[in-house]
Short mmCIF file of C-alpha atoms in Angstrom, two decimals:
data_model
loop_
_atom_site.label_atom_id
_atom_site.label_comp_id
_atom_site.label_asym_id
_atom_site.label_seq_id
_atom_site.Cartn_x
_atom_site.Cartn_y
_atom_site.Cartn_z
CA UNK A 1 43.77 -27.13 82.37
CA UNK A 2 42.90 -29.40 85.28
CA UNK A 3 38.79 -29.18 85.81
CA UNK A 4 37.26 -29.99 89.02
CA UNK A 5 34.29 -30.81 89.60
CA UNK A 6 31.47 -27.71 91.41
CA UNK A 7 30.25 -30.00 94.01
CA UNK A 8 28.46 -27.58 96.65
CA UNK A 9 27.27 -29.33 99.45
CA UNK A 10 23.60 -27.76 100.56
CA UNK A 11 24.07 -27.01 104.03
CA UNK A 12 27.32 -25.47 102.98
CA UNK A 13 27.42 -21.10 102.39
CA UNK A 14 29.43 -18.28 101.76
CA UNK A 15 31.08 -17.35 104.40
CA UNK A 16 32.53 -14.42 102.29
CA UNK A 17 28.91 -12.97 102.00
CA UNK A 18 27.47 -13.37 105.11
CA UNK A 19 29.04 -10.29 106.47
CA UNK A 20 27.87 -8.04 103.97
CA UNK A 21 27.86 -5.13 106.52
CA UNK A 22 25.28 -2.42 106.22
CA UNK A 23 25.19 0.47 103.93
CA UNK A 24 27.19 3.58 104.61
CA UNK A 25 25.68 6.72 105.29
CA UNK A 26 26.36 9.78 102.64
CA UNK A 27 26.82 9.05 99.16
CA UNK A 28 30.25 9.52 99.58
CA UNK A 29 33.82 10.24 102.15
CA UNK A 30 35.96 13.16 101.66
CA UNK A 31 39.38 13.70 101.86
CA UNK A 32 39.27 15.22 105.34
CA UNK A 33 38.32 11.31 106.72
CA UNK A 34 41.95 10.78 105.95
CA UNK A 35 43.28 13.51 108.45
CA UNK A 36 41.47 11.42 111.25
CA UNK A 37 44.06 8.99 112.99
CA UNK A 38 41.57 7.57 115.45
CA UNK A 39 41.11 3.77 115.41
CA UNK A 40 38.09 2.02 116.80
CA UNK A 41 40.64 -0.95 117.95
CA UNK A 42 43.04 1.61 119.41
CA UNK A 43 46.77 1.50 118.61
CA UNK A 44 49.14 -0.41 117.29
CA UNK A 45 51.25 -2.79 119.54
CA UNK A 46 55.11 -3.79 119.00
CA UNK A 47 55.53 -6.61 116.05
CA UNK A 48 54.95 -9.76 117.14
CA UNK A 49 57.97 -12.27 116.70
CA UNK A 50 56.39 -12.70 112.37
CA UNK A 51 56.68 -9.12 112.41
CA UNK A 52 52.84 -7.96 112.46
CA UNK A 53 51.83 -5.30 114.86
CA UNK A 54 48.28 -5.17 115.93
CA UNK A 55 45.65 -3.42 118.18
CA UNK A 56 45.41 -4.96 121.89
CA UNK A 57 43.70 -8.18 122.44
CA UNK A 58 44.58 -9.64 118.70
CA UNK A 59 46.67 -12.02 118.15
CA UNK A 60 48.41 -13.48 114.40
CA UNK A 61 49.55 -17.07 113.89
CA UNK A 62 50.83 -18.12 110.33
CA UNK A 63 49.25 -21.50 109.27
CA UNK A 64 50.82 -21.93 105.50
CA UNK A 65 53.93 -20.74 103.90
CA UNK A 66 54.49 -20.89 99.98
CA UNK A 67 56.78 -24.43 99.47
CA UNK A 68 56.37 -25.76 102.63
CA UNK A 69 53.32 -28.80 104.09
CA UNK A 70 50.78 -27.09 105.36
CA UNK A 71 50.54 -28.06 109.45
CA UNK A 72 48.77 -31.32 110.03
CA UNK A 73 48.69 -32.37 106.33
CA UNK A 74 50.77 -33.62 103.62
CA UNK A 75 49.99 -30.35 100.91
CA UNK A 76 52.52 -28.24 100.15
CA UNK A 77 50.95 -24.51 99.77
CA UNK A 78 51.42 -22.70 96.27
CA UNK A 79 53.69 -19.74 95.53
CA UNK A 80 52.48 -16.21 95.81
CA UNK A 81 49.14 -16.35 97.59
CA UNK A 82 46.56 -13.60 96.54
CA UNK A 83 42.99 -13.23 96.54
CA UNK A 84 40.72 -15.17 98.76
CA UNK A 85 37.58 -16.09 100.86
CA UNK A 86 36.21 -17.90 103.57
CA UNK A 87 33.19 -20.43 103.06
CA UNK A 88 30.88 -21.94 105.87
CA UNK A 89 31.87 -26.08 106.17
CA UNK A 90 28.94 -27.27 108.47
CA UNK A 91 30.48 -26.22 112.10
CA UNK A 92 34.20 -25.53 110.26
CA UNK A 93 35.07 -23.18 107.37
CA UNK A 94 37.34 -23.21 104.38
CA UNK A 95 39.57 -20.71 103.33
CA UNK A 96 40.38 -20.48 99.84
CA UNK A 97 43.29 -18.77 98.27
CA UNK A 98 44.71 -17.58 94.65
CA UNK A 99 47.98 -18.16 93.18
CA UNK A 100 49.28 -15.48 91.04
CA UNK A 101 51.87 -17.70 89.07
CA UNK A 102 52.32 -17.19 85.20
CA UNK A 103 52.58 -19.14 82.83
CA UNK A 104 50.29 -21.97 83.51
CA UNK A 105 51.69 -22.12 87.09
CA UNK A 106 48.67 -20.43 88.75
CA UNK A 107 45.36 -21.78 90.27
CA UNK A 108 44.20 -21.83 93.69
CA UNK A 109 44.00 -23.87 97.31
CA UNK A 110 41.93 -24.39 100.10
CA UNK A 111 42.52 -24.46 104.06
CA UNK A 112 39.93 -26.48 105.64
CA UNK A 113 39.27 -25.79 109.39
CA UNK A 114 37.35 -27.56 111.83
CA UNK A 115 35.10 -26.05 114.28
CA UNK A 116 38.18 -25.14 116.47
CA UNK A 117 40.02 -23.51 114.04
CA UNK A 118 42.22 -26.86 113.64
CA UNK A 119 43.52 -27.56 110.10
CA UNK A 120 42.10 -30.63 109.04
CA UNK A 121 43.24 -30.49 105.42
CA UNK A 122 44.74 -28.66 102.41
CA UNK A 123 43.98 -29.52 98.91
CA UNK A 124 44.45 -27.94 95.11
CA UNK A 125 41.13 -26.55 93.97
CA UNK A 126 42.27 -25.30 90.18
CA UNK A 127 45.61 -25.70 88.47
CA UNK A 128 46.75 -25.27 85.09
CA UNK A 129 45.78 -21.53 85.20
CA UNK A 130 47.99 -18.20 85.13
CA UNK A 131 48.21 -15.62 87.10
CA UNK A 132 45.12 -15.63 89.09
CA UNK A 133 44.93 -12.56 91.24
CA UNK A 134 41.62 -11.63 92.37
CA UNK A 135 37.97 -13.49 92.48
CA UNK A 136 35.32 -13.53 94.81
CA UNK A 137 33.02 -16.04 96.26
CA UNK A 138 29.48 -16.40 95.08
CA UNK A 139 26.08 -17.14 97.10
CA UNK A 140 26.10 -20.72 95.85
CA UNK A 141 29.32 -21.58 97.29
CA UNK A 142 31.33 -21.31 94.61
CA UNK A 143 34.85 -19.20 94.02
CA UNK A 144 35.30 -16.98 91.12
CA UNK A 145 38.87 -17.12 90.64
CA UNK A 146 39.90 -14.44 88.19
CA UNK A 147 43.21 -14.69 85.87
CA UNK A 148 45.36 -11.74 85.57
CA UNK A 149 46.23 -11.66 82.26
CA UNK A 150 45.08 -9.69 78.70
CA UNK A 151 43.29 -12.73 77.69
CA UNK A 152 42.41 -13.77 81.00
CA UNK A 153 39.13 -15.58 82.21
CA UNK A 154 36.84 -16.13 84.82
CA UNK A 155 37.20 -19.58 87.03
CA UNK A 156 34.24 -21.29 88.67
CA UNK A 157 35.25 -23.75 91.41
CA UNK A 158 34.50 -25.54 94.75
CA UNK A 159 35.88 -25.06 97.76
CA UNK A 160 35.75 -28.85 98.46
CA UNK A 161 37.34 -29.82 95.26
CA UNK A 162 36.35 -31.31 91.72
CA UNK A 163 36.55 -29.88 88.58
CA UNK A 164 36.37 -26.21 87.45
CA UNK A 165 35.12 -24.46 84.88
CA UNK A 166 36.10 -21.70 82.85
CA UNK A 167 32.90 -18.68 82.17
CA UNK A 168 34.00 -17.06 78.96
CA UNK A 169 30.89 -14.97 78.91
CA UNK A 170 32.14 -13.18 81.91
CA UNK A 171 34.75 -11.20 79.12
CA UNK A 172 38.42 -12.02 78.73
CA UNK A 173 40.71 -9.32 80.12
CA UNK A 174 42.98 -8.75 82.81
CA UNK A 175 40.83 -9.76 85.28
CA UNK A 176 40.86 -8.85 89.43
CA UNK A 177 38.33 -9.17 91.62
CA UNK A 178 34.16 -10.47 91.27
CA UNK A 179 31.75 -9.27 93.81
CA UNK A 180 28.17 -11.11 93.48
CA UNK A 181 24.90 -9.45 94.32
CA UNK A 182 22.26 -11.32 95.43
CA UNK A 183 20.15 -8.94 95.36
CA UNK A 184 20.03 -7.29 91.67
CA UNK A 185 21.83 -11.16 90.14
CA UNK A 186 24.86 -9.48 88.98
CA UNK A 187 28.49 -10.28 89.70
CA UNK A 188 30.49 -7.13 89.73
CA UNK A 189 34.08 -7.31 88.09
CA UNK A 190 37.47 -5.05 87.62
CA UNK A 191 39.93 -5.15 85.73
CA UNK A 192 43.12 -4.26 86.47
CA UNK A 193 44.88 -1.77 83.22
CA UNK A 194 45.58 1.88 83.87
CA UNK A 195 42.46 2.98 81.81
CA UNK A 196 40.30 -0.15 83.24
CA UNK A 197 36.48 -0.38 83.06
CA UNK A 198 34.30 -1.77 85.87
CA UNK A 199 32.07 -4.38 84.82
CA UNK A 200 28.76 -6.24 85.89
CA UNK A 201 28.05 -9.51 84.64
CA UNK A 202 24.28 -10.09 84.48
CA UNK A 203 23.67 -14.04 84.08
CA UNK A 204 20.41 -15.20 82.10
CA UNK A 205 19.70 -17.19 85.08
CA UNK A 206 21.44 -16.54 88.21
CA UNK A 207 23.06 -19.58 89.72
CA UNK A 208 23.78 -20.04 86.19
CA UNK A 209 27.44 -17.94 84.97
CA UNK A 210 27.36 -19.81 81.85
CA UNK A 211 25.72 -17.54 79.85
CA UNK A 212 24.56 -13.74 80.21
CA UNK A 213 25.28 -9.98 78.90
CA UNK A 214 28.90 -8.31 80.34
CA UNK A 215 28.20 -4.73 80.97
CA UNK A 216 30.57 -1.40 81.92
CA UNK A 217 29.71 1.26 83.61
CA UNK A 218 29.53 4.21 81.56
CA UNK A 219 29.76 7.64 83.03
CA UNK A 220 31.90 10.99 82.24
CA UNK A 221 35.60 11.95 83.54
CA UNK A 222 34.29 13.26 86.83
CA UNK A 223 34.61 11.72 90.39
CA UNK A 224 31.28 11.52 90.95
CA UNK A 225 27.78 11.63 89.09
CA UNK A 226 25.16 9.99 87.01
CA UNK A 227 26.21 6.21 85.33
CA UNK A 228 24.58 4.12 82.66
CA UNK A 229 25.31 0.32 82.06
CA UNK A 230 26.14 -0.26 78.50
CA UNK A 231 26.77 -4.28 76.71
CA UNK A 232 30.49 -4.98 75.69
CA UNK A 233 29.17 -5.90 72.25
CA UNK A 234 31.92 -9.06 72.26
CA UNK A 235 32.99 -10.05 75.48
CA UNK A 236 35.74 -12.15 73.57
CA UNK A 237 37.91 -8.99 73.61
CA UNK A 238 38.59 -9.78 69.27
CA UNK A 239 39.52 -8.16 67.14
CA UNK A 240 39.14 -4.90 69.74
CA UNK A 241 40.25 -5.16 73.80
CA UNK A 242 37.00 -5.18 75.78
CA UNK A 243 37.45 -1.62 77.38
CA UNK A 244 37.75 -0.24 74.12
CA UNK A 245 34.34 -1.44 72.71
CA UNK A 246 32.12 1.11 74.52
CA UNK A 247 33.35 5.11 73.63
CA UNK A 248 31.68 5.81 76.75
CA UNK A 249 33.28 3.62 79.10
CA UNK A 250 34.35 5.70 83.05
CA UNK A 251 38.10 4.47 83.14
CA UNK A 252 39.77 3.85 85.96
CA UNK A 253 43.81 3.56 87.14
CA UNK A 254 44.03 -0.01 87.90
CA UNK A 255 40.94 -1.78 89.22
CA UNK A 256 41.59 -3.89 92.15
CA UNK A 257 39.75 -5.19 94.97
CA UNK A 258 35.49 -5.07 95.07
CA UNK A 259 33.04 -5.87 97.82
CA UNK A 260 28.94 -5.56 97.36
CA UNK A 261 27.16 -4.63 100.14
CA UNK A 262 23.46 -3.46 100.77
CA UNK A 263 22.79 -1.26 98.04
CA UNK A 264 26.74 0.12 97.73
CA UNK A 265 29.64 -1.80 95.77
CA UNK A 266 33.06 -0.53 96.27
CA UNK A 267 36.20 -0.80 94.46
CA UNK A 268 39.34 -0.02 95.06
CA UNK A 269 42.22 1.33 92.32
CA UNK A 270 45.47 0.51 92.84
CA UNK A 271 47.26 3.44 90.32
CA UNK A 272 45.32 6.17 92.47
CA UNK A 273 45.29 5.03 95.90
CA UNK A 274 41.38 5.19 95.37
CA UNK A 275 38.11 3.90 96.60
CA UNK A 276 35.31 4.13 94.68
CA UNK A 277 31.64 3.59 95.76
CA UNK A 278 28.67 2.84 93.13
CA UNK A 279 25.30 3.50 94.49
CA UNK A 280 23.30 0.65 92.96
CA UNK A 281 20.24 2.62 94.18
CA UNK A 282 20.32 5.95 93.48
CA UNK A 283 22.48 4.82 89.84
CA UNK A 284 25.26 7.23 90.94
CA UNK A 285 29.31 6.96 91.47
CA UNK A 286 31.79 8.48 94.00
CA UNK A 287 34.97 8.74 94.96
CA UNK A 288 34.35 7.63 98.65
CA UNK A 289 38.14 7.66 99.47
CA UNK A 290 40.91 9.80 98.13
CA UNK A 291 44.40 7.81 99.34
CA UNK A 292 46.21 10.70 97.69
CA UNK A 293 45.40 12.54 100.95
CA UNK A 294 47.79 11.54 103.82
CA UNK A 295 47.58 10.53 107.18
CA UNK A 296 49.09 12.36 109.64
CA UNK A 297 52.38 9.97 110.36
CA UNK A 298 51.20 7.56 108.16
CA UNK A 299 51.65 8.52 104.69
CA UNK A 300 48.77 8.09 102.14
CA UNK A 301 46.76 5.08 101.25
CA UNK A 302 49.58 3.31 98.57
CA UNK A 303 48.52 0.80 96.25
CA UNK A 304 45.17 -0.46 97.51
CA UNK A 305 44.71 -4.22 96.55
CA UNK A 306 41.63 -6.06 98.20
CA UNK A 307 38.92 -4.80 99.75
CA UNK A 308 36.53 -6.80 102.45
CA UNK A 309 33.64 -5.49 104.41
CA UNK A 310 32.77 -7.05 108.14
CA UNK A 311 29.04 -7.57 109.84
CA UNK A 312 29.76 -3.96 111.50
CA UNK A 313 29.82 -2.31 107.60
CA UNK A 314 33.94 -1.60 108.34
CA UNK A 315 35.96 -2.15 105.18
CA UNK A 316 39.49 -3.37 105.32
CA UNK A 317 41.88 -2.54 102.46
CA UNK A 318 44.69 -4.14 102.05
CA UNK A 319 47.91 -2.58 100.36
CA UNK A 320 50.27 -3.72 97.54
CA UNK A 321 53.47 -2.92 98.80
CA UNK A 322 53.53 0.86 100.56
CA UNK A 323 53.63 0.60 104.40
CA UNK A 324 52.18 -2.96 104.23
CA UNK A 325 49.09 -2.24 106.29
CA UNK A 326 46.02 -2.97 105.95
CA UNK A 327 43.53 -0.37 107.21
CA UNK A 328 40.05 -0.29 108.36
CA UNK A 329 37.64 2.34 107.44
CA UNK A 330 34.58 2.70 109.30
CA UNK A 331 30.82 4.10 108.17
CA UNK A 332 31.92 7.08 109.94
CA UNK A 333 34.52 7.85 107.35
CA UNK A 334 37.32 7.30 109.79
CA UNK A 335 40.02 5.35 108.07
CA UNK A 336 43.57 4.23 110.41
CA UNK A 337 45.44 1.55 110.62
CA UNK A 338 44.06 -1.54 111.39
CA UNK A 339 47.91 -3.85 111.28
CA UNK A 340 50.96 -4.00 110.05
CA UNK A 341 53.71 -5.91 108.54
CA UNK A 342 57.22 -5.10 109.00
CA UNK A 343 60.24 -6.85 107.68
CA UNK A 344 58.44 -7.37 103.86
CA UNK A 345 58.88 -4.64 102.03
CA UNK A 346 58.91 -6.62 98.57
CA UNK A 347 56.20 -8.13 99.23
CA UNK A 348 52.23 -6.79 99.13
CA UNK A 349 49.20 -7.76 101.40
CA UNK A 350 46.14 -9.14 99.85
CA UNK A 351 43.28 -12.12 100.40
CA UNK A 352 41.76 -10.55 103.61
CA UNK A 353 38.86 -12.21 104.37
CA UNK A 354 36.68 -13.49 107.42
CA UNK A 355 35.42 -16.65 109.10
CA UNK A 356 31.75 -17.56 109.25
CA UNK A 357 31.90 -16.34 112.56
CA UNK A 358 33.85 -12.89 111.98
CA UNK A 359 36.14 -13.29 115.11
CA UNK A 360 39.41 -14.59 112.58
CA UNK A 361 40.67 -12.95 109.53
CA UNK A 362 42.59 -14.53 106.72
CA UNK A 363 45.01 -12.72 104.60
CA UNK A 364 48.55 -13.53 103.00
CA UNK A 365 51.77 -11.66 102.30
CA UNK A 366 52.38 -12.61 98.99
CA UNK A 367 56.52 -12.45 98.47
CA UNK A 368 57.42 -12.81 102.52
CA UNK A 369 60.46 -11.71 103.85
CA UNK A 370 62.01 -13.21 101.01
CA UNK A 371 60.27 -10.74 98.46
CA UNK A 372 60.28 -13.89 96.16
CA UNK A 373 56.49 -15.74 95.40
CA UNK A 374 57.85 -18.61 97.22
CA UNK A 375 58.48 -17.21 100.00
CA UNK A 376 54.24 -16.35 100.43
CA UNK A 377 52.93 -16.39 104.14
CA UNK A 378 49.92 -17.21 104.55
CA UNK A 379 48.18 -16.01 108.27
CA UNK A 380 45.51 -15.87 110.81
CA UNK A 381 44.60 -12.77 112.78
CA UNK A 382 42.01 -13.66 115.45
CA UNK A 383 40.62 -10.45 118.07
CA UNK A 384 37.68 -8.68 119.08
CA UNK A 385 36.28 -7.85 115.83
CA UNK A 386 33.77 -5.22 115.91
CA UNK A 387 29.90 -6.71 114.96
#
């Protein structure tokens, strides 16, 4: 494994988790949000010459492509971009992005952007890694990069480079996304199997992910109700697989994407079409939306993969494959399309995340027209974002 060093410059932040939105009103969405087609951006226009169709007044640019130098530099971007996040860089930002490669082939890169939105470099972050899917960025400035694998582990690096380092007390299993929370010093965590657990990870001292107690939500088969925290006695995952150490353990169909805001995380599950919301203050679960449930001349929610939140408390969920959209749904419960891809149909959307600012959003097709991981495209979407 290549380790780089976590150097986090002090007037740097997290970019990811400064638009932490507010919390939603109603424990939870029903199914009859679904039926409502109205967008708060309005409708979609005709593709643009990449293919991506977007509301009126937004605009896409790609600025990397998997193989090929990124624009202005002399780095050539990794194969099949996934999860990602945006970090404050004094009057710039940094985007930071997965690779979901096997075999030792994975890791993750960074797009630094001046205040402009210039690219003023592209470097390798972690390497040596496999299959590194999901993560999430923490409130020291640090990315969780999170490998994909049975016997996969968490990844704490910088943004600006130097080495990593692997958290083993974090559990080892196949991994997806991390959501931190300031607030109660827990990192959140899925994990993406068919009967999946949801995890928090609460550090002995937070800054610190070196040490602490892994945890999984315990609750019974409904879709909502009453949920306990119970230890993973050995987050090693030996001799048994960590979601089988607790009897008690809610499963879920495929864990993907998580974002923590005010005193709500979501989740999204990929095998269900699902979003799930925890109530971290009244210590209860729902199913906030059902993607079973289709949209009028839209077709369900397929495949959810990442989930992001904006300043205005909208979510956007990205899909793995389906229509290749990724929607937007507001506090209101409205969910509708928010873009979409055309021309990829092998290929899934994922990485959404925002600038400092909130007026450009990140995101990456991971397989391209070419439906291969290196043919990735990595873009830009810059509009009117509601705030």
């Amino acid at each position: 494994m290549e380790h780089r060093s976590l150097s986090r410059p002090p007037a740097a932040g997290a970019g990811a988790l400064a638009f932490s939105g507010s919390l939603w009103r109603g424990a939870a969405l029903t199914s009859a949000a679904l039926t409502d087609p109205a967008s708060p951006y309005g409708p979609l226009g005709p593709p643009d010459a990449g293919g991506v169709a977007l509301p009126e007044g937004f605009t896409a640019r790609v600025v990397a492509r998997s193989r090929r130098t990124v624009t202005g530099t002399a780095f050539t971007w990794h194969d099949a971009p996934d999860g990602g996040a945006c970090f404050s860089d004094g009057t710039g930002w940094i985007y930071v992005s997965n690779a979901e490669v096997g075999a030792g082939g994975g890791g993750a890169s960074a797009l630094r952007f001046g205040p402009g939105g210039n690219i003023t470099s592209a470097y390798t972050i972690l390497s040596g890694t496999s299959r590194n899917c999901g993560g999430g960025a923490t409130p020291w400035s640090t990315w969780l990069s999170c490998e994909e694998t049975a016997a996969g582990h968490v990844w704490e690096t910088s943004p600006w480079g130097g080495p990593a380092v692997r958290r083993p007390a974090m559990g080892r299993f196949n991994h997806e996304a991390a959501a931190a929370d300031p607030v109660r010093e827990v990192v959140y965590l899925t994990e993406d199997e068919p009967d999946g657990g949801f995890y928090r990870f609460v550090p002995d001292a937070w800054g610190d992910l070196s040490s602490g107690t892994l945890q999984v939500l315990a609750a019974g088969a409904a879709t909502s109700g009453p949920f306990t925290w119970e230890a993973v006695p050995d987050p090693g995952g030996s001799p048994r697989a960590v979601r089988e150490q607790v009897p008690g353990m809610k499963a879920f169909d495929g864990g993907e994407g998580c974002h923590c805001a005010g005193g709500a995380v979501w989740f999204t599950t990929k095998g269900d079409g699902r979003v799930w919301r925890v109530d971290l203050l009244g210590g209860t679960y729902a199913l906030a939306c059902d993607g079973g449930v289709a949209v009028p001349g839209r077709g369900p929610l397929a495949r959810l993969d990442g989930i992001t939140g904006s300043s205005s408390g909208d979510l956007y969920v990205a899909e793995d494959g389906g229509a290749m959209e990724i929607r937007v749904i507001t506090p209101d419960g409205g969910v509708s399309v928010f873009l979409r891809v055309s021309g990829q149909s092998a290929s899934e959307l994922c990485g959404a995340a925002f600038n400092p600012a909130g007026d450009r959003m990140y995101f990456s097709s991971q397989r391209g027209t070419s439906g291969s991981p290196s043919g990735g495209i990595t873009y830009e979407v810059r509009g009117p974002f509601r705030t």
